[in-house]
Amino acid sequence: MMKTKLLLTTVFLFCINSWIRAQSTVPSVLEKTDCRTEVTKVAIEMEAKRDQNAYRQLLQEQMQITRSAITEYTIQIHIVRMDDGTGGVNVATVRNEIANWVNPYFAQVNATFVECSAEQYINSTAYYSLSGDAEGDAMAVANNVANVINIYFVNDPDGACGWARFPWMLPADYVVIANSCANNQSTIVHELGHYFSLYHTHETAFGAENVTRNSAGSCYDCDTDGDKLCDTPADPRLNLASVTITPAPACAYSSSLTDACGVSYTPDPTSIMSYSLKACRTVFTASQKAKMILTMASAPGSPLYGRNYLQTSCPCDKPQAICKNISVNLDGSGNAGIAPSNVDNGSTWDCGFGSWSVNPNAFNCNNTGDNVVTLTVTDVNGATSTCQSTVKISDNISPVITTHASNRTVECDGGGNEVSYANWLNTHGGATASDACGGTWSNNSIGLSNGCGATG
């Protein structure tokens, strides 16, 4: 059974200067854009309506709960290519990233992502490179699978590594990732963080966050500004030209930037929701994890703006290919063929049989011995499973002598007439034979070898 559960939603939140309630020494010119998930006025209005004290209490309660059950969220992988079918990320690259990086991080919130259906290929030059969220939204409307996390892999999502839609942006509901960022160990994790309600640690739409965590001080604002979480240090935006982050594993921050109160920033370069170096981003804080858990469990129309509509199990198991080893004899023409049923050992397709194949499936004299073949089973949803079998090819048909050797008398010439005798042997005494796979001749003779010193 092919399991993949992920639902990705991205919301663009545009930071307008008039929304920022505090000023800092952070420069306005950025070195590059890592992510285009931006907080819009909709998010600001949503946060203003929410009972922030009650919400913070819920986060605290979530952090005290011990969980063991894992929830599977179904994802649908969409690979966008050019009109002619060229381009597109290798799906094996995506699956490796999800298995080795995404799922281990989300195991911290008792979630894992599985595929229930095969990847979808979208041949559209128009969507291969996106110029903004409007194009992304149109792509999602045309191709989304309902109630799962739709992740699109494109050549260029508007110059960024990706973006995601926040839960309160429904019906816009997807994640988009640049092909070049599909296997950097943190971009997909980062965008899924947005999908489950997390803001950037450097967010300024609610106000630029100050460094202090002293709740009695006048500069204290970590629960109302920035990402509204106090266990994520204030962050000036870590991809600024004036910020230096040393490569992993050191990931050390260096900058002279200060907040609005003149305090030097001490951000966490390992924060997944930051703009730190991709290999440095490895940490979700306790409150970030609690916020994602609340989002996963809450209804989309509630004040928590959750995603409890997401499919949390595959309706049927993906196919399972089961192989056995076999032996096959070549026929009289030196050929043999096999079918999937020959190497099948009880394969299953819970969702319904689609097709199966075995490769290679044709053999000849050059393939005698052990050959490894692959059985591929596909169900009606396009999910696949493979296994390998060893096929031993044998040639057990003996050659046929069509003409027997003729007798020959060798006259004594004083030297044994060796040349004439050798010619007779080289032509096998006139004998002929046939075999589809060819063969070698050997001559067994008992006779005299000393010239005319003896006869017989």
PDB file of N, CA and C in Angstrom, residues 30-97:
ATOM      1  N   LEU A  30      17.643  42.949   1.216  1.00  0.00           N
ATOM      2  CA  LEU A  30      17.946  41.562   1.533  1.00  0.00           C
ATOM      3  C   LEU A  30      18.914  40.975   0.515  1.00  0.00           C
ATOM      4  N   GLU A  31      19.682  40.015   0.977  1.00  0.00           N
ATOM      5  CA  GLU A  31      20.631  39.341   0.106  1.00  0.00           C
ATOM      6  C   GLU A  31      19.915  38.461  -0.906  1.00  0.00           C
ATOM      7  N   LYS A  32      18.842  37.805  -0.483  1.00  0.00           N
ATOM      8  CA  LYS A  32      18.082  36.929  -1.364  1.00  0.00           C
ATOM      9  C   LYS A  32      16.749  36.614  -0.702  1.00  0.00           C
ATOM     10  N   THR A  33      15.849  35.996  -1.451  1.00  0.00           N
ATOM     11  CA  THR A  33      14.558  35.574  -0.908  1.00  0.00           C
ATOM     12  C   THR A  33      14.556  34.067  -0.769  1.00  0.00           C
ATOM     13  N   ASP A  34      14.385  33.582   0.453  1.00  0.00           N
ATOM     14  CA  ASP A  34      14.356  32.145   0.685  1.00  0.00           C
ATOM     15  C   ASP A  34      12.954  31.581   0.544  1.00  0.00           C
ATOM     16  N   CYS A  35      11.956  32.325   0.996  1.00  0.00           N
ATOM     17  CA  CYS A  35      10.590  31.807   1.091  1.00  0.00           C
ATOM     18  C   CYS A  35       9.616  32.941   0.829  1.00  0.00           C
ATOM     19  N   ARG A  36       8.578  32.640   0.063  1.00  0.00           N
ATOM     20  CA  ARG A  36       7.581  33.672  -0.228  1.00  0.00           C
ATOM     21  C   ARG A  36       6.281  33.443   0.536  1.00  0.00           C
ATOM     22  N   THR A  37       6.346  32.732   1.634  1.00  0.00           N
ATOM     23  CA  THR A  37       5.185  32.629   2.514  1.00  0.00           C
ATOM     24  C   THR A  37       5.147  33.903   3.338  1.00  0.00           C
ATOM     25  N   GLU A  38       4.178  34.744   3.087  1.00  0.00           N
ATOM     26  CA  GLU A  38       4.153  36.060   3.701  1.00  0.00           C
ATOM     27  C   GLU A  38       2.833  36.300   4.421  1.00  0.00           C
ATOM     28  N   VAL A  39       2.903  37.061   5.493  1.00  0.00           N
ATOM     29  CA  VAL A  39       1.716  37.363   6.297  1.00  0.00           C
ATOM     30  C   VAL A  39       0.973  38.540   5.670  1.00  0.00           C
ATOM     31  N   THR A  40      -0.285  38.311   5.335  1.00  0.00           N
ATOM     32  CA  THR A  40      -1.103  39.356   4.731  1.00  0.00           C
ATOM     33  C   THR A  40      -1.978  40.020   5.789  1.00  0.00           C
ATOM     34  N   LYS A  41      -2.732  40.994   5.334  1.00  0.00           N
ATOM     35  CA  LYS A  41      -3.646  41.696   6.228  1.00  0.00           C
ATOM     36  C   LYS A  41      -4.683  40.746   6.813  1.00  0.00           C
ATOM     37  N   VAL A  42      -5.018  39.699   6.056  1.00  0.00           N
ATOM     38  CA  VAL A  42      -5.978  38.699   6.545  1.00  0.00           C
ATOM     39  C   VAL A  42      -5.472  38.064   7.828  1.00  0.00           C
ATOM     40  N   ALA A  43      -4.188  37.736   7.867  1.00  0.00           N
ATOM     41  CA  ALA A  43      -3.614  37.112   9.058  1.00  0.00           C
ATOM     42  C   ALA A  43      -3.607  38.077  10.233  1.00  0.00           C
ATOM     43  N   ILE A  44      -3.308  39.324   9.963  1.00  0.00           N
ATOM     44  CA  ILE A  44      -3.290  40.320  11.035  1.00  0.00           C
ATOM     45  C   ILE A  44      -4.686  40.476  11.636  1.00  0.00           C
ATOM     46  N   GLU A  45      -5.691  40.504  10.779  1.00  0.00           N
ATOM     47  CA  GLU A  45      -7.065  40.609  11.276  1.00  0.00           C
ATOM     48  C   GLU A  45      -7.470  39.359  12.043  1.00  0.00           C
ATOM     49  N   MET A  46      -7.026  38.194  11.565  1.00  0.00           N
ATOM     50  CA  MET A  46      -7.332  36.941  12.245  1.00  0.00           C
ATOM     51  C   MET A  46      -6.722  36.919  13.638  1.00  0.00           C
ATOM     52  N   GLU A  47      -5.460  37.319  13.741  1.00  0.00           N
ATOM     53  CA  GLU A  47      -4.790  37.329  15.038  1.00  0.00           C
ATOM     54  C   GLU A  47      -5.442  38.342  15.978  1.00  0.00           C
ATOM     55  N   ALA A  48      -5.932  39.455  15.423  1.00  0.00           N
ATOM     56  CA  ALA A  48      -6.573  40.473  16.256  1.00  0.00           C
ATOM     57  C   ALA A  48      -7.881  39.963  16.862  1.00  0.00           C
ATOM     58  N   LYS A  49      -8.576  39.087  16.157  1.00  0.00           N
ATOM     59  CA  LYS A  49      -9.840  38.541  16.656  1.00  0.00           C
ATOM     60  C   LYS A  49      -9.632  37.415  17.664  1.00  0.00           C
ATOM     61  N   ARG A  50      -8.492  36.775  17.598  1.00  0.00           N
ATOM     62  CA  ARG A  50      -8.237  35.613  18.447  1.00  0.00           C
ATOM     63  C   ARG A  50      -7.988  36.053  19.888  1.00  0.00           C
ATOM     64  N   ASP A  51      -8.498  35.299  20.847  1.00  0.00           N
ATOM     65  CA  ASP A  51      -8.210  35.542  22.263  1.00  0.00           C
ATOM     66  C   ASP A  51      -6.787  35.061  22.517  1.00  0.00           C
ATOM     67  N   GLN A  52      -5.845  35.991  22.510  1.00  0.00           N
ATOM     68  CA  GLN A  52      -4.436  35.622  22.587  1.00  0.00           C
ATOM     69  C   GLN A  52      -4.069  34.972  23.921  1.00  0.00           C
ATOM     70  N   ASN A  53      -4.660  35.431  25.006  1.00  0.00           N
ATOM     71  CA  ASN A  53      -4.356  34.824  26.311  1.00  0.00           C
ATOM     72  C   ASN A  53      -4.830  33.373  26.357  1.00  0.00           C
ATOM     73  N   ALA A  54      -6.027  33.134  25.846  1.00  0.00           N
ATOM     74  CA  ALA A  54      -6.547  31.765  25.823  1.00  0.00           C
ATOM     75  C   ALA A  54      -5.712  30.885  24.900  1.00  0.00           C
ATOM     76  N   TYR A  55      -5.267  31.463  23.799  1.00  0.00           N
ATOM     77  CA  TYR A  55      -4.458  30.693  22.854  1.00  0.00           C
ATOM     78  C   TYR A  55      -3.114  30.317  23.469  1.00  0.00           C
ATOM     79  N   ARG A  56      -2.498  31.270  24.165  1.00  0.00           N
ATOM     80  CA  ARG A  56      -1.219  30.970  24.823  1.00  0.00           C
ATOM     81  C   ARG A  56      -1.398  29.894  25.888  1.00  0.00           C
ATOM     82  N   GLN A  57      -2.538  29.905  26.564  1.00  0.00           N
ATOM     83  CA  GLN A  57      -2.806  28.875  27.566  1.00  0.00           C
ATOM     84  C   GLN A  57      -2.931  27.505  26.900  1.00  0.00           C
ATOM     85  N   LEU A  58      -3.577  27.467  25.748  1.00  0.00           N
ATOM     86  CA  LEU A  58      -3.688  26.207  25.015  1.00  0.00           C
ATOM     87  C   LEU A  58      -2.314  25.683  24.600  1.00  0.00           C
ATOM     88  N   LEU A  59      -1.449  26.587  24.174  1.00  0.00           N
ATOM     89  CA  LEU A  59      -0.094  26.172  23.807  1.00  0.00           C
ATOM     90  C   LEU A  59       0.635  25.580  25.005  1.00  0.00           C
ATOM     91  N   GLN A  60       0.504  26.217  26.149  1.00  0.00           N
ATOM     92  CA  GLN A  60       1.144  25.702  27.364  1.00  0.00           C
ATOM     93  C   GLN A  60       0.611  24.314  27.706  1.00  0.00           C
ATOM     94  N   GLU A  61      -0.680  24.126  27.567  1.00  0.00           N
ATOM     95  CA  GLU A  61      -1.264  22.818  27.865  1.00  0.00           C
ATOM     96  C   GLU A  61      -0.762  21.756  26.891  1.00  0.00           C
ATOM     97  N   GLN A  62      -0.650  22.121  25.627  1.00  0.00           N
ATOM     98  CA  GLN A  62      -0.162  21.163  24.637  1.00  0.00           C
ATOM     99  C   GLN A  62       1.264  20.720  24.944  1.00  0.00           C
ATOM    100  N   MET A  63       2.062  21.635  25.461  1.00  0.00           N
ATOM    101  CA  MET A  63       3.455  21.304  25.760  1.00  0.00           C
ATOM    102  C   MET A  63       3.589  20.340  26.924  1.00  0.00           C
ATOM    103  N   GLN A  64       2.528  20.163  27.693  1.00  0.00           N
ATOM    104  CA  GLN A  64       2.571  19.263  28.850  1.00  0.00           C
ATOM    105  C   GLN A  64       2.049  17.866  28.518  1.00  0.00           C
ATOM    106  N   ILE A  65       1.494  17.695  27.337  1.00  0.00           N
ATOM    107  CA  ILE A  65       0.877  16.416  26.974  1.00  0.00           C
ATOM    108  C   ILE A  65       1.913  15.486  26.351  1.00  0.00           C
ATOM    109  N   THR A  66       1.938  14.244  26.819  1.00  0.00           N
ATOM    110  CA  THR A  66       2.804  13.220  26.241  1.00  0.00           C
ATOM    111  C   THR A  66       1.998  12.389  25.248  1.00  0.00           C
ATOM    112  N   ARG A  67       2.495  12.275  24.035  1.00  0.00           N
ATOM    113  CA  ARG A  67       1.783  11.544  22.991  1.00  0.00           C
ATOM    114  C   ARG A  67       2.635  10.388  22.485  1.00  0.00           C
ATOM    115  N   SER A  68       1.960   9.356  22.017  1.00  0.00           N
ATOM    116  CA  SER A  68       2.676   8.215  21.444  1.00  0.00           C
ATOM    117  C   SER A  68       2.136   7.827  20.073  1.00  0.00           C
ATOM    118  N   ALA A  69       0.838   8.017  19.866  1.00  0.00           N
ATOM    119  CA  ALA A  69       0.230   7.620  18.592  1.00  0.00           C
ATOM    120  C   ALA A  69       0.713   8.520  17.460  1.00  0.00           C
ATOM    121  N   ILE A  70       1.025   7.916  16.328  1.00  0.00           N
ATOM    122  CA  ILE A  70       1.468   8.647  15.150  1.00  0.00           C
ATOM    123  C   ILE A  70       0.292   8.808  14.183  1.00  0.00           C
ATOM    124  N   THR A  71       0.092  10.025  13.714  1.00  0.00           N
ATOM    125  CA  THR A  71      -0.954  10.290  12.723  1.00  0.00           C
ATOM    126  C   THR A  71      -0.316  10.399  11.347  1.00  0.00           C
ATOM    127  N   GLU A  72      -0.871   9.660  10.400  1.00  0.00           N
ATOM    128  CA  GLU A  72      -0.378   9.714   9.030  1.00  0.00           C
ATOM    129  C   GLU A  72      -1.173  10.754   8.241  1.00  0.00           C
ATOM    130  N   TYR A  73      -0.454  11.669   7.618  1.00  0.00           N
ATOM    131  CA  TYR A  73      -1.093  12.670   6.767  1.00  0.00           C
ATOM    132  C   TYR A  73      -0.738  12.367   5.312  1.00  0.00           C
ATOM    133  N   THR A  74      -1.759  12.334   4.495  1.00  0.00           N
ATOM    134  CA  THR A  74      -1.556  11.979   3.089  1.00  0.00           C
ATOM    135  C   THR A  74      -1.060  13.174   2.288  1.00  0.00           C
ATOM    136  N   ILE A  75      -0.012  12.942   1.524  1.00  0.00           N
ATOM    137  CA  ILE A  75       0.485  13.974   0.611  1.00  0.00           C
ATOM    138  C   ILE A  75       0.282  13.529  -0.830  1.00  0.00           C
ATOM    139  N   GLN A  76       0.103  14.494  -1.694  1.00  0.00           N
ATOM    140  CA  GLN A  76       0.072  14.233  -3.129  1.00  0.00           C
ATOM    141  C   GLN A  76       1.219  14.995  -3.759  1.00  0.00           C
ATOM    142  N   ILE A  77       2.139  14.275  -4.360  1.00  0.00           N
ATOM    143  CA  ILE A  77       3.285  14.893  -5.020  1.00  0.00           C
ATOM    144  C   ILE A  77       2.898  15.260  -6.451  1.00  0.00           C
ATOM    145  N   HIS A  78       3.099  16.537  -6.804  1.00  0.00           N
ATOM    146  CA  HIS A  78       2.853  17.020  -8.165  1.00  0.00           C
ATOM    147  C   HIS A  78       4.192  17.468  -8.751  1.00  0.00           C
ATOM    148  N   ILE A  79       4.592  16.899  -9.860  1.00  0.00           N
ATOM    149  CA  ILE A  79       5.842  17.280 -10.519  1.00  0.00           C
ATOM    150  C   ILE A  79       5.500  18.031 -11.803  1.00  0.00           C
ATOM    151  N   VAL A  80       5.878  19.307 -11.837  1.00  0.00           N
ATOM    152  CA  VAL A  80       5.549  20.151 -12.987  1.00  0.00           C
ATOM    153  C   VAL A  80       6.701  20.109 -13.985  1.00  0.00           C
ATOM    154  N   ARG A  81       6.354  19.883 -15.244  1.00  0.00           N
ATOM    155  CA  ARG A  81       7.345  19.819 -16.317  1.00  0.00           C
ATOM    156  C   ARG A  81       6.951  20.792 -17.436  1.00  0.00           C
ATOM    157  N   MET A  82       7.807  20.892 -18.447  1.00  0.00           N
ATOM    158  CA  MET A  82       7.495  21.722 -19.607  1.00  0.00           C
ATOM    159  C   MET A  82       6.371  21.069 -20.419  1.00  0.00           C
ATOM    160  N   ASP A  83       5.827  21.839 -21.368  1.00  0.00           N
ATOM    161  CA  ASP A  83       4.745  21.320 -22.206  1.00  0.00           C
ATOM    162  C   ASP A  83       5.114  20.004 -22.881  1.00  0.00           C
ATOM    163  N   ASP A  84       6.395  19.863 -23.261  1.00  0.00           N
ATOM    164  CA  ASP A  84       6.823  18.662 -23.984  1.00  0.00           C
ATOM    165  C   ASP A  84       7.225  17.523 -23.059  1.00  0.00           C
ATOM    166  N   GLY A  85       7.006  17.695 -21.753  1.00  0.00           N
ATOM    167  CA  GLY A  85       7.308  16.630 -20.807  1.00  0.00           C
ATOM    168  C   GLY A  85       8.733  16.614 -20.303  1.00  0.00           C
ATOM    169  N   THR A  86       9.544  17.579 -20.706  1.00  0.00           N
ATOM    170  CA  THR A  86      10.924  17.633 -20.230  1.00  0.00           C
ATOM    171  C   THR A  86      11.003  18.425 -18.929  1.00  0.00           C
ATOM    172  N   GLY A  87      12.111  18.254 -18.230  1.00  0.00           N
ATOM    173  CA  GLY A  87      12.293  18.935 -16.952  1.00  0.00           C
ATOM    174  C   GLY A  87      11.587  18.192 -15.841  1.00  0.00           C
ATOM    175  N   GLY A  88      11.536  18.796 -14.688  1.00  0.00           N
ATOM    176  CA  GLY A  88      10.869  18.166 -13.552  1.00  0.00           C
ATOM    177  C   GLY A  88      11.852  17.474 -12.639  1.00  0.00           C
ATOM    178  N   VAL A  89      11.561  17.501 -11.347  1.00  0.00           N
ATOM    179  CA  VAL A  89      12.426  16.881 -10.354  1.00  0.00           C
ATOM    180  C   VAL A  89      12.247  15.367 -10.404  1.00  0.00           C
ATOM    181  N   ASN A  90      13.291  14.647 -10.022  1.00  0.00           N
ATOM    182  CA  ASN A  90      13.209  13.185  -9.917  1.00  0.00           C
ATOM    183  C   ASN A  90      12.390  12.832  -8.685  1.00  0.00           C
ATOM    184  N   VAL A  91      11.334  12.049  -8.863  1.00  0.00           N
ATOM    185  CA  VAL A  91      10.461  11.731  -7.727  1.00  0.00           C
ATOM    186  C   VAL A  91      11.213  10.972  -6.644  1.00  0.00           C
ATOM    187  N   ALA A  92      12.242  10.227  -7.015  1.00  0.00           N
ATOM    188  CA  ALA A  92      13.028   9.509  -6.006  1.00  0.00           C
ATOM    189  C   ALA A  92      13.734  10.487  -5.078  1.00  0.00           C
ATOM    190  N   THR A  93      14.138  11.637  -5.613  1.00  0.00           N
ATOM    191  CA  THR A  93      14.766  12.674  -4.792  1.00  0.00           C
ATOM    192  C   THR A  93      13.784  13.193  -3.754  1.00  0.00           C
ATOM    193  N   VAL A  94      12.556  13.422  -4.168  1.00  0.00           N
ATOM    194  CA  VAL A  94      11.521  13.923  -3.258  1.00  0.00           C
ATOM    195  C   VAL A  94      11.225  12.900  -2.173  1.00  0.00           C
ATOM    196  N   ARG A  95      11.048  11.667  -2.568  1.00  0.00           N
ATOM    197  CA  ARG A  95      10.713  10.629  -1.582  1.00  0.00           C
ATOM    198  C   ARG A  95      11.848  10.410  -0.593  1.00  0.00           C
ATOM    199  N   ASN A  96      13.061  10.508  -1.059  1.00  0.00           N
ATOM    200  CA  ASN A  96      14.199  10.376  -0.155  1.00  0.00           C
ATOM    201  C   ASN A  96      14.209  11.512   0.863  1.00  0.00           C
ATOM    202  N   GLU A  97      13.910  12.728   0.417  1.00  0.00           N
ATOM    203  CA  GLU A  97      13.881  13.883   1.317  1.00  0.00           C
ATOM    204  C   GLU A  97      12.788  13.726   2.372  1.00  0.00           C
TER     205      GLU A  97
END
